[in-house]
Amino acid sequence: MIYTIPSQVIYGQDKYDQVNQIIETLALENVLVITDKGLLDLGLVKSVMDKLRISNYFVEDGVMPNPKDTYVNEVAKLYKDKAIDGLVAIGGGSVMDAAKAINVLLCNNHDIAYYEKHPVLNPGHKLFAFPTTSGTASEVTGVSVVTNSLEHRKMVILGDHVKADYAVLDPSLTYGLPRHITASTGMDALTHAIEAYVSTLATSFTDAHALVAIKEITEHINKYDSEESREKLMYASTMAGFAFNNAILGLVHAIAHPLGAHFDIPHGVANAIMLPEVVRYNYDSSEKFRVIENILETNNLYEFLKTLNTQLGIPALSDFISPENFEIIANSTLLEPSLHMNPKAVNKKDVISILSQTYGVI
Ligand code: NAD
């Protein structure tokens, strides 16, 4: 068995001193900062960059949620001749994934779609990821999720060179995260932990991280005003990443990806919406659901998750799609790689039935 975490994780007191020591050792001179406009306007980018000893940097702030292939290809072309020697990603999963993909393209020769099917041969520049949401754990995974804009599907680009070298966990970057984004990104992290825990690739190593993450996320996700809870949520989200980077995911993500790619539903919202019915579908296939129930002190995980979604104000599937869209989602779901790690086999009828139950039409 192999257990991999591709990034060094820096967290706790004095972290910026530690980051600066690394920056000095690397002697970075020309750094590309990837972020989005919202975070730039909020001052979060400035608050990080003011603490880093990097004198010369460009800011690229055009990342949109569910980042597209066209965007990362364009940005890489723009900066390929600018002698970039390091990257800093400040943002949520969209920003971190875009940064990982751009880094691949800066140091290799094809457009991003090529690397869905081919290995990334050359390592990228050193990449520092500062997550500002507690959800995707992209800061510690060997994966970049990029939307194929022609085919309306999410491509999973993976490999040893698709990563952030340094994950810098500064919970204060999430103190101002709006409640609805805290809720949906937190539910993304919970989905990672649950899917990794019941995955067919789960091991004792992934189980340990997944179970801690499940407990901590459910305990802290809705304590929006507590800095301690924001910190716990950030660390738990990263631990869920340790788990799913190795055990991979399952049916919730296999449905959430097409929901994001076809209808631009925010990733965490799509996961939160689908999680209860998928848990109900999978429930009898793994004793591990009973372990989760014990930890959460409930005898009905499905009802627990439905109630949690309601408390968090997660929107309904009907807010985004209509039943005539089920067919296209089901067809795309069956092509998703994470389906193979789901603890129970799935066919098209099953997916349509899960969508229908989630939607409330049966
Ligand atoms: P996001 O990065 O798309 O951000 C959502 C919104 O939150 C944006 O408008 C952003 O500006 C805002 N935001 C982020 N941090 C903020 C803060 N501190 N304060 C105020 N606003 C803030 O959301 P996400 O859920 O973090 O990322 C989703 C993406 O990550 C999807 O594309 C998904 O496919 C991908 N993903 C990747 C992995 C991986 O391992 N690489 C895993 C799961 C999901």
mmCIF file of N, CA, C and O in Angstrom, residues 37 42 76 86 97 111 115 123 134 153 174 177 193-194 213 248 267 273 285 339 342 361-362:
data_model
loop_
_atom_site.group_PDB
_atom_site.id
_atom_site.type_symbol
_atom_site.label_atom_id
_atom_site.label_comp_id
_atom_site.label_asym_id
_atom_site.label_seq_id
_atom_site.Cartn_x
_atom_site.Cartn_y
_atom_site.Cartn_z
ATOM 1 N N LYS A 37 -11.123 37.882 -8.409
ATOM 2 C CA LYS A 37 -11.367 39.325 -8.192
ATOM 3 C C LYS A 37 -11.960 39.597 -6.821
ATOM 4 O O LYS A 37 -11.605 40.557 -6.156
ATOM 5 N N LEU A 42 -11.465 42.038 -1.490
ATOM 6 C CA LEU A 42 -11.603 41.915 -0.033
ATOM 7 C C LEU A 42 -10.310 42.251 0.709
ATOM 8 O O LEU A 42 -10.300 42.349 1.933
ATOM 9 N N ALA A 76 -1.565 30.652 -19.055
ATOM 10 C CA ALA A 76 -0.226 30.046 -19.201
ATOM 11 C C ALA A 76 0.505 30.649 -20.398
ATOM 12 O O ALA A 76 1.699 30.948 -20.321
ATOM 13 N N GLY A 86 8.094 30.860 -9.527
ATOM 14 C CA GLY A 86 7.310 30.346 -8.408
ATOM 15 C C GLY A 86 5.879 30.836 -8.523
ATOM 16 O O GLY A 86 5.603 31.796 -9.254
ATOM 17 N N ASP A 97 -6.885 25.031 -7.997
ATOM 18 C CA ASP A 97 -6.857 24.131 -9.163
ATOM 19 C C ASP A 97 -6.344 24.850 -10.405
ATOM 20 O O ASP A 97 -5.569 24.300 -11.190
ATOM 21 N N ASP A 111 -1.784 21.914 -24.326
ATOM 22 C CA ASP A 111 -2.903 22.517 -23.612
ATOM 23 C C ASP A 111 -3.367 21.555 -22.514
ATOM 24 O O ASP A 111 -3.027 20.375 -22.529
ATOM 25 N N TYR A 115 -3.426 16.661 -20.899
ATOM 26 C CA TYR A 115 -2.909 15.989 -19.698
ATOM 27 C C TYR A 115 -3.981 15.194 -18.955
ATOM 28 O O TYR A 115 -3.691 14.575 -17.942
ATOM 29 N N PRO A 123 8.238 18.675 -13.923
ATOM 30 C CA PRO A 123 7.700 19.286 -12.700
ATOM 31 C C PRO A 123 7.433 20.773 -12.902
ATOM 32 O O PRO A 123 8.086 21.416 -13.730
ATOM 33 N N SER A 134 -12.694 26.313 3.492
ATOM 34 C CA SER A 134 -12.370 25.029 4.136
ATOM 35 C C SER A 134 -13.249 23.991 3.480
ATOM 36 O O SER A 134 -14.342 23.687 3.965
ATOM 37 N N ARG A 153 -17.819 19.042 -19.265
ATOM 38 C CA ARG A 153 -17.545 18.051 -18.233
ATOM 39 C C ARG A 153 -16.262 18.455 -17.524
ATOM 40 O O ARG A 153 -15.458 19.219 -18.050
ATOM 41 N N THR A 174 -10.192 32.563 6.490
ATOM 42 C CA THR A 174 -11.605 32.137 6.349
ATOM 43 C C THR A 174 -12.522 32.839 7.360
ATOM 44 O O THR A 174 -13.719 32.582 7.368
ATOM 45 N N LEU A 177 -15.312 34.484 5.597
ATOM 46 C CA LEU A 177 -16.002 33.710 4.552
ATOM 47 C C LEU A 177 -17.511 33.754 4.820
ATOM 48 O O LEU A 177 -17.952 33.414 5.914
ATOM 49 N N ALA A 193 -14.788 13.327 3.227
ATOM 50 C CA ALA A 193 -14.458 12.421 4.331
ATOM 51 C C ALA A 193 -15.339 11.164 4.282
ATOM 52 O O ALA A 193 -14.846 10.040 4.419
ATOM 53 N N ILE A 194 -16.647 11.348 4.053
ATOM 54 C CA ILE A 194 -17.556 10.189 4.039
ATOM 55 C C ILE A 194 -17.248 9.298 2.835
ATOM 56 O O ILE A 194 -17.162 8.061 2.957
ATOM 57 N N ALA A 213 -12.053 13.877 10.452
ATOM 58 C CA ALA A 213 -12.654 14.961 9.661
ATOM 59 C C ALA A 213 -14.178 14.956 9.808
ATOM 60 O O ALA A 213 -14.791 16.016 9.986
ATOM 61 N N ILE A 248 -9.661 8.109 -2.803
ATOM 62 C CA ILE A 248 -10.496 8.705 -3.870
ATOM 63 C C ILE A 248 -11.934 8.868 -3.357
ATOM 64 O O ILE A 248 -12.139 8.877 -2.132
ATOM 65 N N HIS A 267 -19.566 23.738 -6.547
ATOM 66 C CA HIS A 267 -19.192 22.351 -6.266
ATOM 67 C C HIS A 267 -19.705 21.856 -4.902
ATOM 68 O O HIS A 267 -20.285 20.769 -4.792
ATOM 69 N N ILE A 273 -26.173 18.714 -1.806
ATOM 70 C CA ILE A 273 -27.513 18.333 -2.271
ATOM 71 C C ILE A 273 -27.595 16.816 -2.483
ATOM 72 O O ILE A 273 -28.578 16.170 -2.113
ATOM 73 N N SER A 285 -24.435 -1.303 1.791
ATOM 74 C CA SER A 285 -23.250 -1.918 1.175
ATOM 75 C C SER A 285 -22.025 -1.846 2.087
ATOM 76 O O SER A 285 -21.008 -2.465 1.805
ATOM 77 N N LEU A 339 -16.724 6.857 -9.757
ATOM 78 C CA LEU A 339 -17.790 5.849 -9.644
ATOM 79 C C LEU A 339 -17.213 4.479 -9.288
ATOM 80 O O LEU A 339 -17.855 3.681 -8.601
ATOM 81 N N ASN A 342 -16.983 3.725 -5.576
ATOM 82 C CA ASN A 342 -18.208 3.729 -4.782
ATOM 83 C C ASN A 342 -18.438 2.326 -4.211
ATOM 84 O O ASN A 342 -18.221 1.341 -4.913
ATOM 85 N N VAL A 361 -39.377 14.140 -6.913
ATOM 86 C CA VAL A 361 -40.425 13.763 -7.877
ATOM 87 C C VAL A 361 -40.865 12.312 -7.718
ATOM 88 O O VAL A 361 -41.796 11.892 -8.389
ATOM 89 N N ILE A 362 -40.186 11.538 -6.850
ATOM 90 C CA ILE A 362 -40.744 10.220 -6.477
ATOM 91 C C ILE A 362 -40.630 10.042 -4.979
ATOM 92 O O ILE A 362 -39.825 10.697 -4.330
#
